[in-house]
PDB file of C-alpha atoms in Angstrom:
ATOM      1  CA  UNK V 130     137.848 191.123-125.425  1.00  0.00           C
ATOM      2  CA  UNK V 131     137.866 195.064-125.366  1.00  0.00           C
ATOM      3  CA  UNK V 132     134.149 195.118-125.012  1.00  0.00           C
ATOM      4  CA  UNK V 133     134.113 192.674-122.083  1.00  0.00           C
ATOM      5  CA  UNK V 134     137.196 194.427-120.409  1.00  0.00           C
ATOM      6  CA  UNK V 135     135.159 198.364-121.312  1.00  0.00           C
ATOM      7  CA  UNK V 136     131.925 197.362-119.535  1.00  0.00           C
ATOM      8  CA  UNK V 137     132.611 194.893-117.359  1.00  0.00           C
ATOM      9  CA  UNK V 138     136.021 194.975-115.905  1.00  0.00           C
ATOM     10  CA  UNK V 139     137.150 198.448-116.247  1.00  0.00           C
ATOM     11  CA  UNK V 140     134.276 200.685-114.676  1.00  0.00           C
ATOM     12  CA  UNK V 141     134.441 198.490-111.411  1.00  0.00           C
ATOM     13  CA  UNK V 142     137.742 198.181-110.880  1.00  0.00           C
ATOM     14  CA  UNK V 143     137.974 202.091-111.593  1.00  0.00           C
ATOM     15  CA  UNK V 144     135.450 202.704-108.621  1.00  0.00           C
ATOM     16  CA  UNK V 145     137.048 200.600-106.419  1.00  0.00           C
ATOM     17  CA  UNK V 146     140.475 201.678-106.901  1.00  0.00           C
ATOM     18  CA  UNK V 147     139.746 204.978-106.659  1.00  0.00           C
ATOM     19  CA  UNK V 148     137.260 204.682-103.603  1.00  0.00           C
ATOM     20  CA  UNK V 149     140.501 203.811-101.677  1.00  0.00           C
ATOM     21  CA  UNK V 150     142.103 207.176-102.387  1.00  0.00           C
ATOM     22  CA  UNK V 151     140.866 210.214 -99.367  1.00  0.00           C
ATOM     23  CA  UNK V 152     139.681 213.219-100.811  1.00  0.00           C
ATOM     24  CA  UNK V 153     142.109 216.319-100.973  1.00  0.00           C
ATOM     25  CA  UNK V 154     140.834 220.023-100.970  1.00  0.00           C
ATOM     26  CA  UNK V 155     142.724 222.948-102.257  1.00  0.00           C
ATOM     27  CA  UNK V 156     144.773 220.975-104.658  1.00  0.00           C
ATOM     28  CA  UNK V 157     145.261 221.942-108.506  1.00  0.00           C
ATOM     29  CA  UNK V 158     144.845 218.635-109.499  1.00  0.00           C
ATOM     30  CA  UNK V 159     143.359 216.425-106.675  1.00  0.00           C
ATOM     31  CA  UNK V 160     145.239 212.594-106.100  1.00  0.00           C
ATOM     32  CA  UNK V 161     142.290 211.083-107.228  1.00  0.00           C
ATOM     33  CA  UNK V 162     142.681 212.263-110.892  1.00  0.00           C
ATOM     34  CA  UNK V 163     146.326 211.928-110.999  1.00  0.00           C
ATOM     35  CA  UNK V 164     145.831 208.501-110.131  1.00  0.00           C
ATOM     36  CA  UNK V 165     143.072 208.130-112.802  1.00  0.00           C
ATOM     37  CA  UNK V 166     145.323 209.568-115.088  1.00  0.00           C
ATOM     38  CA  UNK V 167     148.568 207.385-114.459  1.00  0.00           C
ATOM     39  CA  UNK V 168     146.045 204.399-114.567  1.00  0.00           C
ATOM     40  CA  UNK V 169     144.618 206.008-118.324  1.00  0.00           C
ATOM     41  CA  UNK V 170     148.254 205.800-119.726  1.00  0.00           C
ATOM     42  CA  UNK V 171     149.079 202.765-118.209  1.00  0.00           C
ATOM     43  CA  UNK V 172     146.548 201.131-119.954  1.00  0.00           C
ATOM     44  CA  UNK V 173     147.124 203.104-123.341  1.00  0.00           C
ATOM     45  CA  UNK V 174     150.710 202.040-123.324  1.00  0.00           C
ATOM     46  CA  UNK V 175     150.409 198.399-122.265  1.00  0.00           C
ATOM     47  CA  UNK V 176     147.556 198.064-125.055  1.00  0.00           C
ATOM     48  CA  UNK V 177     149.010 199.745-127.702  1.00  0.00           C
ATOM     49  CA  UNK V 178     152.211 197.048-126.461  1.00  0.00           C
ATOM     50  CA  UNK V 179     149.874 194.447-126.523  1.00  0.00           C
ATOM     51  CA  UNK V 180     148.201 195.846-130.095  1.00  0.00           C
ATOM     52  CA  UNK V 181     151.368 195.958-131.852  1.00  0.00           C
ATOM     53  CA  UNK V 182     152.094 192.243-131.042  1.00  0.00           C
ATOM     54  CA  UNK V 183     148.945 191.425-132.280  1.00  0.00           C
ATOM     55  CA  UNK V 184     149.563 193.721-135.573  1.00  0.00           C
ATOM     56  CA  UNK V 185     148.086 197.434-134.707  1.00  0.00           C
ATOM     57  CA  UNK V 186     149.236 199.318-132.173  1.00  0.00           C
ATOM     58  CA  UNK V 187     146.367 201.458-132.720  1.00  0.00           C
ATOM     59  CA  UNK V 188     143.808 199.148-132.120  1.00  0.00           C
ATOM     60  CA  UNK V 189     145.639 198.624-128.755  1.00  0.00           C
ATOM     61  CA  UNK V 190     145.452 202.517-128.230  1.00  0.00           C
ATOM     62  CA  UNK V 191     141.751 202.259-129.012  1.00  0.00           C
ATOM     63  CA  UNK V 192     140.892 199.598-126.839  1.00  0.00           C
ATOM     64  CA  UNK V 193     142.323 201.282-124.166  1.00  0.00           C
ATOM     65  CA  UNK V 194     140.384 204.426-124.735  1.00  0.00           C
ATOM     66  CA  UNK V 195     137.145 201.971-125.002  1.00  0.00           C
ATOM     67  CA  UNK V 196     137.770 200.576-121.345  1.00  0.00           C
ATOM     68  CA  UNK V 197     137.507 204.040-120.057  1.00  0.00           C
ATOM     69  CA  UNK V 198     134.221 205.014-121.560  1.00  0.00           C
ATOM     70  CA  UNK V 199     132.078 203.990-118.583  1.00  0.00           C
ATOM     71  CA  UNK V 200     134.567 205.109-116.285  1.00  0.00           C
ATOM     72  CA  UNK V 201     133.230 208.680-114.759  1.00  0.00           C
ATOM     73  CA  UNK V 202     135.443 211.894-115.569  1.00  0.00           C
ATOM     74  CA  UNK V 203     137.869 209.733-117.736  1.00  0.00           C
ATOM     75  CA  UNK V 204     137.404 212.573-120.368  1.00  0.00           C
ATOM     76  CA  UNK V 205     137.232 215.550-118.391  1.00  0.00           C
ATOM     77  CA  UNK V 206     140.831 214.258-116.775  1.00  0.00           C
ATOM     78  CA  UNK V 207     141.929 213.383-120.025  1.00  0.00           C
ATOM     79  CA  UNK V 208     140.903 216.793-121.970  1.00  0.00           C
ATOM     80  CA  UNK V 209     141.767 219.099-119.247  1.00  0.00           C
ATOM     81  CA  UNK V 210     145.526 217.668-118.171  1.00  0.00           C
ATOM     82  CA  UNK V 211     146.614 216.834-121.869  1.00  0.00           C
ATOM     83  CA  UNK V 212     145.104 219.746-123.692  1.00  0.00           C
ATOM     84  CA  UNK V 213     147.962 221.690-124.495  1.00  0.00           C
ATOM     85  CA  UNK V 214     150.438 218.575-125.299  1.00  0.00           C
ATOM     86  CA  UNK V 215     147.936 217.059-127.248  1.00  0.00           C
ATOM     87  CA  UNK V 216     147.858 220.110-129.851  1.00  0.00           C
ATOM     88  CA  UNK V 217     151.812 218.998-130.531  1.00  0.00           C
ATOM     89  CA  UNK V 218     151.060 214.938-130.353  1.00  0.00           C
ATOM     90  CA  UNK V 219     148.919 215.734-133.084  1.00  0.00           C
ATOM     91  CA  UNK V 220     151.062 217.537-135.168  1.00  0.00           C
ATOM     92  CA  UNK V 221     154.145 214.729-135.069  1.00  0.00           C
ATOM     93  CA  UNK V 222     151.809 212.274-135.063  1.00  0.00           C
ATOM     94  CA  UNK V 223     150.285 213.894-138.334  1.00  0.00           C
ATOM     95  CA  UNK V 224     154.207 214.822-139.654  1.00  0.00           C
ATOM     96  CA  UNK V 225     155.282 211.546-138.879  1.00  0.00           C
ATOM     97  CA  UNK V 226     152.884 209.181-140.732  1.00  0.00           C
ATOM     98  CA  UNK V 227     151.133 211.582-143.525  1.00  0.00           C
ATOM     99  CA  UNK V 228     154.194 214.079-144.017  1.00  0.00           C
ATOM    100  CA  UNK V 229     156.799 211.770-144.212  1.00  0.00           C
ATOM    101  CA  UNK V 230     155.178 209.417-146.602  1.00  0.00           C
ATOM    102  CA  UNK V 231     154.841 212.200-149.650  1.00  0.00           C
ATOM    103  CA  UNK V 232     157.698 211.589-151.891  1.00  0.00           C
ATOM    104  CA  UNK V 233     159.202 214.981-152.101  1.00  0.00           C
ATOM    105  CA  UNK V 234     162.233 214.367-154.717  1.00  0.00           C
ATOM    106  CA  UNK V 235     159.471 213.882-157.574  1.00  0.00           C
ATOM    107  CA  UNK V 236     158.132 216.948-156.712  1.00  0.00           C
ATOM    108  CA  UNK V 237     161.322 219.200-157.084  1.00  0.00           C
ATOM    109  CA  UNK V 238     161.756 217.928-160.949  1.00  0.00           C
ATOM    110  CA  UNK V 239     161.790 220.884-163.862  1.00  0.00           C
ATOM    111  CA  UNK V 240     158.351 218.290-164.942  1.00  0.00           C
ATOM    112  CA  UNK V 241     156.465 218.724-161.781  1.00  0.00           C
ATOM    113  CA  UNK V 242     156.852 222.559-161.796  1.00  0.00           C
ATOM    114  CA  UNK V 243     156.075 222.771-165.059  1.00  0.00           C
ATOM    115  CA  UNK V 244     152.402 220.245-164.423  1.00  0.00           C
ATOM    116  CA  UNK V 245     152.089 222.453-161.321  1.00  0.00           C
ATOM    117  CA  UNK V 246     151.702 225.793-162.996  1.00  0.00           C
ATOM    118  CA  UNK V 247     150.111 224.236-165.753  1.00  0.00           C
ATOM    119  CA  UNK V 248     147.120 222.970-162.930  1.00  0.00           C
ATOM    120  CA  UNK V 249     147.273 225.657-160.872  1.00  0.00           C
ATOM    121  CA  UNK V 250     148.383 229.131-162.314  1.00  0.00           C
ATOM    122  CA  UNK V 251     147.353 229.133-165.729  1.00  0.00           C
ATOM    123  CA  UNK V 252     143.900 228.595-165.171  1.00  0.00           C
ATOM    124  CA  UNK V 253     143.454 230.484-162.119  1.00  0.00           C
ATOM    125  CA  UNK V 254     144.746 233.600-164.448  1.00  0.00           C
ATOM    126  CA  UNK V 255     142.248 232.545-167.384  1.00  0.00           C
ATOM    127  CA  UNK V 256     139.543 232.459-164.694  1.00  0.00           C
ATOM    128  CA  UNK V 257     140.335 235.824-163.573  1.00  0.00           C
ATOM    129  CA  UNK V 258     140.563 237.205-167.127  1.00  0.00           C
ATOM    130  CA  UNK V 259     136.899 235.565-167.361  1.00  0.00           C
ATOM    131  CA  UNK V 260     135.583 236.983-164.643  1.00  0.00           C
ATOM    132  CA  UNK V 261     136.859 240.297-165.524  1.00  0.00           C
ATOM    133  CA  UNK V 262     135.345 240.890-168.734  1.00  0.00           C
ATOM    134  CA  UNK V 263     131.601 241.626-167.186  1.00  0.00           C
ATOM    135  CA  UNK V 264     133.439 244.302-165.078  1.00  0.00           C
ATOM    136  CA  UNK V 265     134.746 246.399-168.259  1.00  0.00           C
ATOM    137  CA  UNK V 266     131.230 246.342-170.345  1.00  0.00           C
ATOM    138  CA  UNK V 267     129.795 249.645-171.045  1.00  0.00           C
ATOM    139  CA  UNK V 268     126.376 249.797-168.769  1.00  0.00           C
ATOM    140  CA  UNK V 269     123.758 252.622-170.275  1.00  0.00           C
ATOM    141  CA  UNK V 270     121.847 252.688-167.104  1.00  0.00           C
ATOM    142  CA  UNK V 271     123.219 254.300-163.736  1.00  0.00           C
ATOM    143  CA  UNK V 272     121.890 252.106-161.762  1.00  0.00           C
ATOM    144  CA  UNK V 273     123.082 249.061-163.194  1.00  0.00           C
ATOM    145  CA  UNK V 274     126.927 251.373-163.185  1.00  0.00           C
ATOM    146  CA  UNK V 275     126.414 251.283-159.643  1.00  0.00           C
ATOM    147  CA  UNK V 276     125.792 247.908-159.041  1.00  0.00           C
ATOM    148  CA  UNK V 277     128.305 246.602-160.941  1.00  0.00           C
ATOM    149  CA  UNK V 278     131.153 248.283-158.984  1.00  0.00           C
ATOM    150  CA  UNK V 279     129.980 246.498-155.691  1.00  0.00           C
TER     151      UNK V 279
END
C-alpha cells in the first residue's frame, strides 16, 4: 500500500497541488514550501494515526516519509525548516523510549557499586600500573632514554 501510494499517488498529486500555488519572490520561506510542508506533516500524523491502529505508529511515520521520496525538494524543505527542532525531537524521543526504560533503582544498590568498581576501576588502575612499568626501566642507551619519554 505505501509503495503504491510513494510512486504512484503521491509524486502526482504533489505536482499538481502545488502547480496551483503562484510563485512569490522575496519571501523567507516561499508559499509553495510551506504548503509542501503542512502537506509533509499532515501525512506523517495521519499515518503514524493510521500505523498505530494497525500496531506501529512508526511504520505509519515511515510510510509517510516513503510517499515523499519522489516528491522534488521534500528533503531540502524538510532539513532546512526542522533542523534546529529536530536536534531536541531527537533527544526526547531518545529520553523517552531508551532512557526511561533502564531500571535505575537496581543500579543505586551498595551491590551494583560495588560490581561497578569492580568492572570498571580496578582494572583500569591495574592497566595503568601495567603500562607503567616499561616507563621506570633503566635504559643504557641515550637514545633509547629519549624515546622512551615521548
Amino acid at each position: 500500500f505505501g509503495i503504491v501510494l510513494a510512486k504512484h499517488v503521491f509524486p502526482p498529486a504533489m505536482a499538481w497541488l502545488l502547480a496551483k500555488i503562484p510563485e512569490e519572490s522575496g519571501a523567507s520561506m516561499p508559499r509553495k514550501a510551506q504548503i509542501h510542508l503542512l502537506v509533509m506533516l499532515t501525512s506523517l500524523v495521519g499515518f503514524a494515526a493510521i500505523g498505530d491502529q494497525i500496531g506501529s505508529h512508526l511504520l505509519g511515520a515511515f510510510v509517510a516519509g516513503m510517499c515523499f521520496t519522489n516528491v522534488p525538494l521534500s528533503h531540502h524543505i524538510w532539513t532546512a525548516q526542522l533542523k534546529r527542532i529536530l536536534k531536541w525531537f531527537i533527544r526526547i524521543f531518545f529520553a523517552a523510549t531508551v532512557g526511561f526504560a533502564v531500571p535505575v533503582g537496581p543500579m543505586l544498590t551498595a551491590n551494583a557499586f560495588l560490581r561497578g568498581l569492580a568492572i570498571g576501576a580496578v582494572p583500569g588502575i591495574f592497566a595503568k600500573l601495567v603500562s607503567g612499568i616499561p616507563a621506570r626501566m633503566a635504559y643504557k642507551n641515550p637514545e633509547q632514554r629519549r624515546l622512551s619519554a615521548a
